[in-house]
XYZ file of C-alpha atoms in Angstrom:
335
model
C -130.571 -43.274 25.122
C -130.529 -39.486 24.989
C -130.243 -37.818 28.387
C -133.296 -35.657 29.093
C -132.913 -31.982 29.917
C -134.713 -29.998 32.610
C -136.611 -28.177 29.853
C -137.961 -31.467 28.510
C -138.995 -32.611 31.987
C -140.773 -29.286 32.562
C -142.611 -29.653 29.256
C -143.714 -33.198 30.117
C -145.045 -32.098 33.509
C -146.594 -28.905 32.117
C -144.747 -26.451 34.375
C -141.799 -24.082 34.036
C -138.191 -25.226 34.406
C -138.005 -22.920 37.435
C -140.629 -25.073 39.156
C -138.633 -28.218 38.361
C -135.489 -26.550 39.704
C -137.301 -25.598 42.920
C -138.522 -29.174 43.345
C -135.050 -30.621 42.839
C -133.639 -28.183 45.392
C -136.331 -28.905 47.974
C -138.004 -25.476 47.658
C -141.550 -26.824 47.671
C -143.223 -24.801 50.424
C -145.229 -22.818 47.838
C -145.806 -25.798 45.544
C -149.030 -27.810 45.548
C -148.976 -31.512 46.452
C -150.452 -32.311 43.044
C -147.606 -30.538 41.209
C -145.005 -32.301 43.338
C -146.588 -35.686 42.624
C -146.623 -35.005 38.860
C -142.945 -34.010 38.894
C -141.940 -37.068 40.912
C -143.958 -39.351 38.644
C -142.299 -38.029 35.467
C -138.838 -38.247 37.054
C -139.445 -41.885 38.043
C -140.965 -42.841 34.669
C -138.126 -41.300 32.665
C -135.270 -42.119 35.016
C -134.240 -38.468 34.864
C -131.080 -37.630 36.800
C -130.322 -33.917 37.214
C -126.784 -32.657 36.871
C -125.159 -30.639 39.634
C -125.477 -27.563 37.450
C -129.200 -28.153 37.006
C -129.675 -28.332 40.761
C -127.998 -24.996 41.391
C -128.579 -22.885 38.308
C -130.980 -19.954 38.542
C -132.985 -19.940 35.338
C -133.472 -16.677 33.487
C -137.172 -17.339 33.040
C -137.903 -16.834 36.738
C -138.138 -13.108 35.999
C -141.219 -11.103 35.102
C -141.271 -7.646 33.580
C -143.520 -4.975 35.105
C -144.218 -1.803 33.140
C -146.380 0.782 34.932
C -147.482 4.267 33.967
C -145.628 6.043 36.767
C -144.257 4.094 39.739
C -144.166 7.275 41.822
C -147.977 7.517 41.830
C -149.875 5.940 44.753
C -151.767 3.332 42.700
C -148.652 2.101 40.908
C -146.585 2.034 44.102
C -149.192 -0.014 45.989
C -149.792 -2.342 43.032
C -146.046 -2.885 42.622
C -145.740 -3.886 46.268
C -148.411 -6.541 45.730
C -146.779 -7.738 42.514
C -143.340 -8.053 44.116
C -144.560 -9.830 47.246
C -146.555 -12.427 45.299
C -143.716 -12.931 42.821
C -141.112 -13.294 45.585
C -143.191 -15.934 47.351
C -143.356 -17.892 44.094
C -139.607 -17.578 43.518
C -139.706 -14.934 40.792
C -137.754 -11.724 40.448
C -139.342 -8.512 39.158
C -137.851 -6.036 36.679
C -139.665 -2.682 36.745
C -140.022 0.228 34.329
C -142.252 3.311 33.921
C -143.645 3.945 30.449
C -145.202 7.303 31.470
C -147.986 6.240 29.062
C -145.598 6.665 26.137
C -145.645 3.927 23.504
C -142.018 4.652 22.567
C -140.847 4.111 26.160
C -143.100 1.086 26.495
C -141.602 -0.506 23.369
C -138.084 0.235 24.608
C -138.772 -1.429 27.970
C -140.346 -4.495 26.364
C -137.337 -4.986 24.071
C -134.899 -4.494 26.959
C -136.750 -6.892 29.250
C -136.951 -9.534 26.534
C -133.165 -9.380 26.207
C -132.964 -9.943 29.970
C -134.960 -13.156 29.547
C -138.279 -12.356 31.215
C -140.993 -14.910 30.584
C -143.991 -12.639 31.045
C -145.214 -9.090 31.592
C -147.597 -7.163 33.835
C -148.430 -3.903 32.107
C -150.410 -0.687 32.444
C -150.598 -0.489 28.689
C -150.743 2.406 26.280
C -153.414 2.542 23.591
C -151.014 1.109 20.967
C -149.589 -1.785 22.993
C -151.614 -4.269 20.927
C -148.885 -4.038 18.284
C -146.350 -5.354 20.789
C -148.805 -7.872 22.232
C -148.960 -9.721 18.913
C -145.162 -10.007 18.824
C -145.066 -11.229 22.435
C -147.676 -13.872 21.660
C -145.480 -15.180 18.827
C -142.615 -15.459 21.332
C -144.939 -17.254 23.798
C -144.517 -14.489 26.360
C -147.504 -14.175 28.680
C -149.086 -10.785 29.417
C -151.454 -9.577 32.141
C -152.890 -6.062 31.941
C -153.127 -4.203 35.222
C -156.142 -1.898 35.122
C -155.322 -0.444 31.683
C -155.466 -2.618 28.526
C -154.560 -1.587 24.979
C -157.251 -0.865 22.423
C -159.454 -3.852 21.550
C -157.523 -6.152 23.880
C -158.568 -9.766 24.405
C -155.916 -10.388 27.059
C -156.188 -11.029 30.788
C -157.068 -7.840 32.677
C -157.128 -7.172 36.438
C -159.119 -4.124 37.518
C -161.296 -2.580 40.198
C -165.065 -2.228 39.707
C -164.756 1.546 39.276
C -167.795 2.093 37.076
C -170.317 0.232 39.214
C -168.852 1.477 42.485
C -168.959 5.125 41.356
C -172.484 4.732 39.966
C -173.802 3.208 43.203
C -171.981 5.698 45.458
C -173.087 8.821 43.566
C -176.638 7.460 43.419
C -176.599 7.083 47.203
C -175.312 10.631 47.636
C -178.139 11.939 45.457
C -180.575 9.919 47.527
C -179.206 11.583 50.664
C -180.152 15.000 49.379
C -177.367 16.436 47.203
C -179.042 18.288 44.350
C -176.070 20.036 42.713
C -173.161 18.018 41.335
C -169.617 19.003 40.387
C -166.988 16.615 39.048
C -163.290 17.511 39.183
C -160.951 15.424 37.045
C -157.255 15.352 36.210
C -157.001 16.268 32.517
C -154.000 13.934 32.200
C -155.596 10.915 33.853
C -155.583 7.759 31.743
C -158.448 7.666 29.265
C -159.175 4.072 30.283
C -159.521 4.289 34.050
C -160.710 7.878 33.797
C -163.443 6.812 31.380
C -164.926 4.319 33.860
C -164.689 6.792 36.740
C -166.435 9.559 34.789
C -168.960 7.294 33.084
C -170.188 5.933 36.420
C -170.693 9.483 37.709
C -172.410 10.752 34.564
C -174.780 7.782 34.343
C -175.792 8.155 38.002
C -176.471 11.881 37.530
C -178.366 11.387 34.273
C -180.477 8.550 35.664
C -181.436 10.791 38.596
C -182.233 13.672 36.252
C -179.627 15.991 37.784
C -177.320 18.152 35.656
C -173.644 18.531 36.566
C -170.597 20.630 35.757
C -167.117 19.309 34.970
C -163.843 21.020 35.921
C -160.613 19.625 34.455
C -157.413 20.408 36.315
C -153.800 20.233 35.170
C -150.627 19.495 37.105
C -150.074 23.252 37.286
C -153.565 24.052 38.626
C -153.186 25.757 42.021
C -155.305 25.289 45.111
C -156.281 28.955 44.801
C -157.677 28.343 41.328
C -159.653 25.372 42.587
C -161.042 27.401 45.495
C -162.062 30.176 43.105
C -163.916 27.709 40.872
C -165.717 26.110 43.810
C -166.654 29.516 45.256
C -168.465 30.310 42.014
C -170.495 27.094 42.133
C -171.226 26.326 45.790
C -174.728 27.605 46.477
C -176.160 28.800 49.767
C -179.484 27.298 48.763
C -178.399 23.930 47.408
C -176.493 20.928 48.677
C -173.443 20.620 46.444
C -171.553 17.354 46.011
C -168.006 17.544 44.659
C -166.771 14.291 43.162
C -163.030 13.991 42.441
C -162.657 11.325 39.770
C -159.065 10.326 40.531
C -156.624 10.121 43.425
C -154.662 13.288 42.674
C -157.778 15.350 41.983
C -159.199 14.518 45.428
C -156.050 15.704 47.172
C -156.010 18.976 45.221
C -159.709 19.653 45.765
C -159.365 19.095 49.514
C -156.465 21.568 49.689
C -158.529 24.081 47.723
C -161.514 23.724 50.041
C -159.303 24.312 53.076
C -158.711 27.875 51.837
C -162.329 28.808 52.601
C -162.724 30.662 55.916
C -164.434 28.323 58.384
C -164.401 25.576 55.722
C -165.435 22.976 58.292
C -168.845 24.644 58.568
C -169.525 23.833 54.902
C -169.571 20.085 55.563
C -171.684 18.091 55.004
C -174.886 20.117 54.468
C -173.820 22.781 51.964
C -170.864 20.854 50.621
C -170.110 17.155 50.243
C -166.780 15.748 49.072
C -166.038 12.263 47.778
C -163.268 10.705 45.679
C -160.663 7.990 45.263
C -157.963 7.045 47.752
C -155.198 4.431 47.716
C -153.001 5.166 50.726
C -155.619 5.928 53.395
C -154.786 9.625 53.907
C -158.494 10.533 53.757
C -158.990 8.871 57.171
C -156.541 11.387 58.662
C -158.057 14.486 57.013
C -160.306 16.969 58.835
C -163.091 16.292 58.230
C -162.522 12.658 57.380
C -163.319 12.266 53.685
C -165.766 9.766 52.227
C -163.623 7.684 49.895
C -163.679 4.952 47.307
C -160.704 2.836 48.303
C -158.864 1.386 45.303
C -157.577 -2.171 45.992
C -154.253 -1.515 44.253
C -152.239 -3.912 46.426
C -154.736 -6.741 45.863
C -154.825 -6.020 42.131
C -151.038 -6.289 42.055
C -150.964 -9.604 43.906
C -153.643 -11.147 41.718
C -151.975 -9.886 38.525
C -148.716 -11.504 39.634
C -150.475 -14.714 40.640
C -152.315 -15.017 37.325
C -149.213 -14.300 35.266
C -147.198 -16.952 37.105
C -150.041 -19.447 36.615
C -149.982 -18.733 32.879
C -146.196 -19.083 32.710
C -146.027 -22.336 34.650
C -149.095 -24.047 33.218
C -148.263 -22.992 29.651
C -151.997 -22.354 29.212
C -154.146 -19.244 28.922
C -156.706 -18.238 31.546
C -160.355 -18.639 30.604
C -161.498 -15.717 32.770
C -160.020 -12.800 30.837
C -161.450 -10.020 33.006
C -160.960 -10.271 36.769
C -162.799 -7.534 38.652
C -161.964 -6.706 42.274
C -164.524 -4.781 44.289
C -163.638 -1.339 45.598
C -164.623 -0.457 49.166
C -166.523 2.740 50.046
C -165.708 4.396 53.353
C -168.543 6.728 54.361
C -167.180 9.539 56.526
C -167.859 13.087 57.724
C -167.467 14.873 54.379
C -170.848 13.606 53.115
C -174.361 13.210 54.462
């Protein structure tokens, strides 16, 4: 009778060979009782006897590839921490790359990681990633999109509820008396996340019948330039709300506002400020800034969890879009 391999046992149980290896080596603290019972049942029914090499070998498919836009940015850094912690607890290693939202770099990383034997990917995808996704599907490599999917994607996506959260928050600000609206946005922000952030703001303003102005900033935009723009639009007779539609824009706007003489006197009657935060710095600012807190760490953990489930169960996930609620912290910068 042919001796069964660990791969065949894994296939019969419906888990990865890494899970079988963990079971054989007694590493079951993160393994459900049901999975352990299934493994033991198959081993007993088949009479499977692992070799010494099988008990000690570290399989190559206990690695996942993570490709983020820019790991130096706060969202990516926090998300990566969540991804790595969840993966480590499940016995997986993480290989990381930054595509800088370039399809060429993205393709290069995917090819390199495939050669290293990864069994799945977590990706902040470029618009064209769908081309690669089809190839990965043929290779049975699982993919989870973190926040940013490719065009017309049907894959599993983990994201915050940016649109609804922004819509509700801006609507509340309007209800509190702000009658002039400015939105400041990073011109280089991803068109996917940026679209939700801006769409929520625009819909709230339009539904309230209030016009707004948009100011796009670049990496080279100085705090002096931002102050000059705001000085031209902050009215003595209106309550102006400035909404920064991404993390970096909020930081830059705050630094620009601080250039005003006696800037603290502007808040919150003449001037309100609200935007996105990941790290919590807005709690330490003066005044403390009303913020939409992005659950980047939680998004990372859930993305890692879902990918590992897909790898080990060999099945797809029915819930393709998993939305995590953002939290709004109302502080001194708004009414």
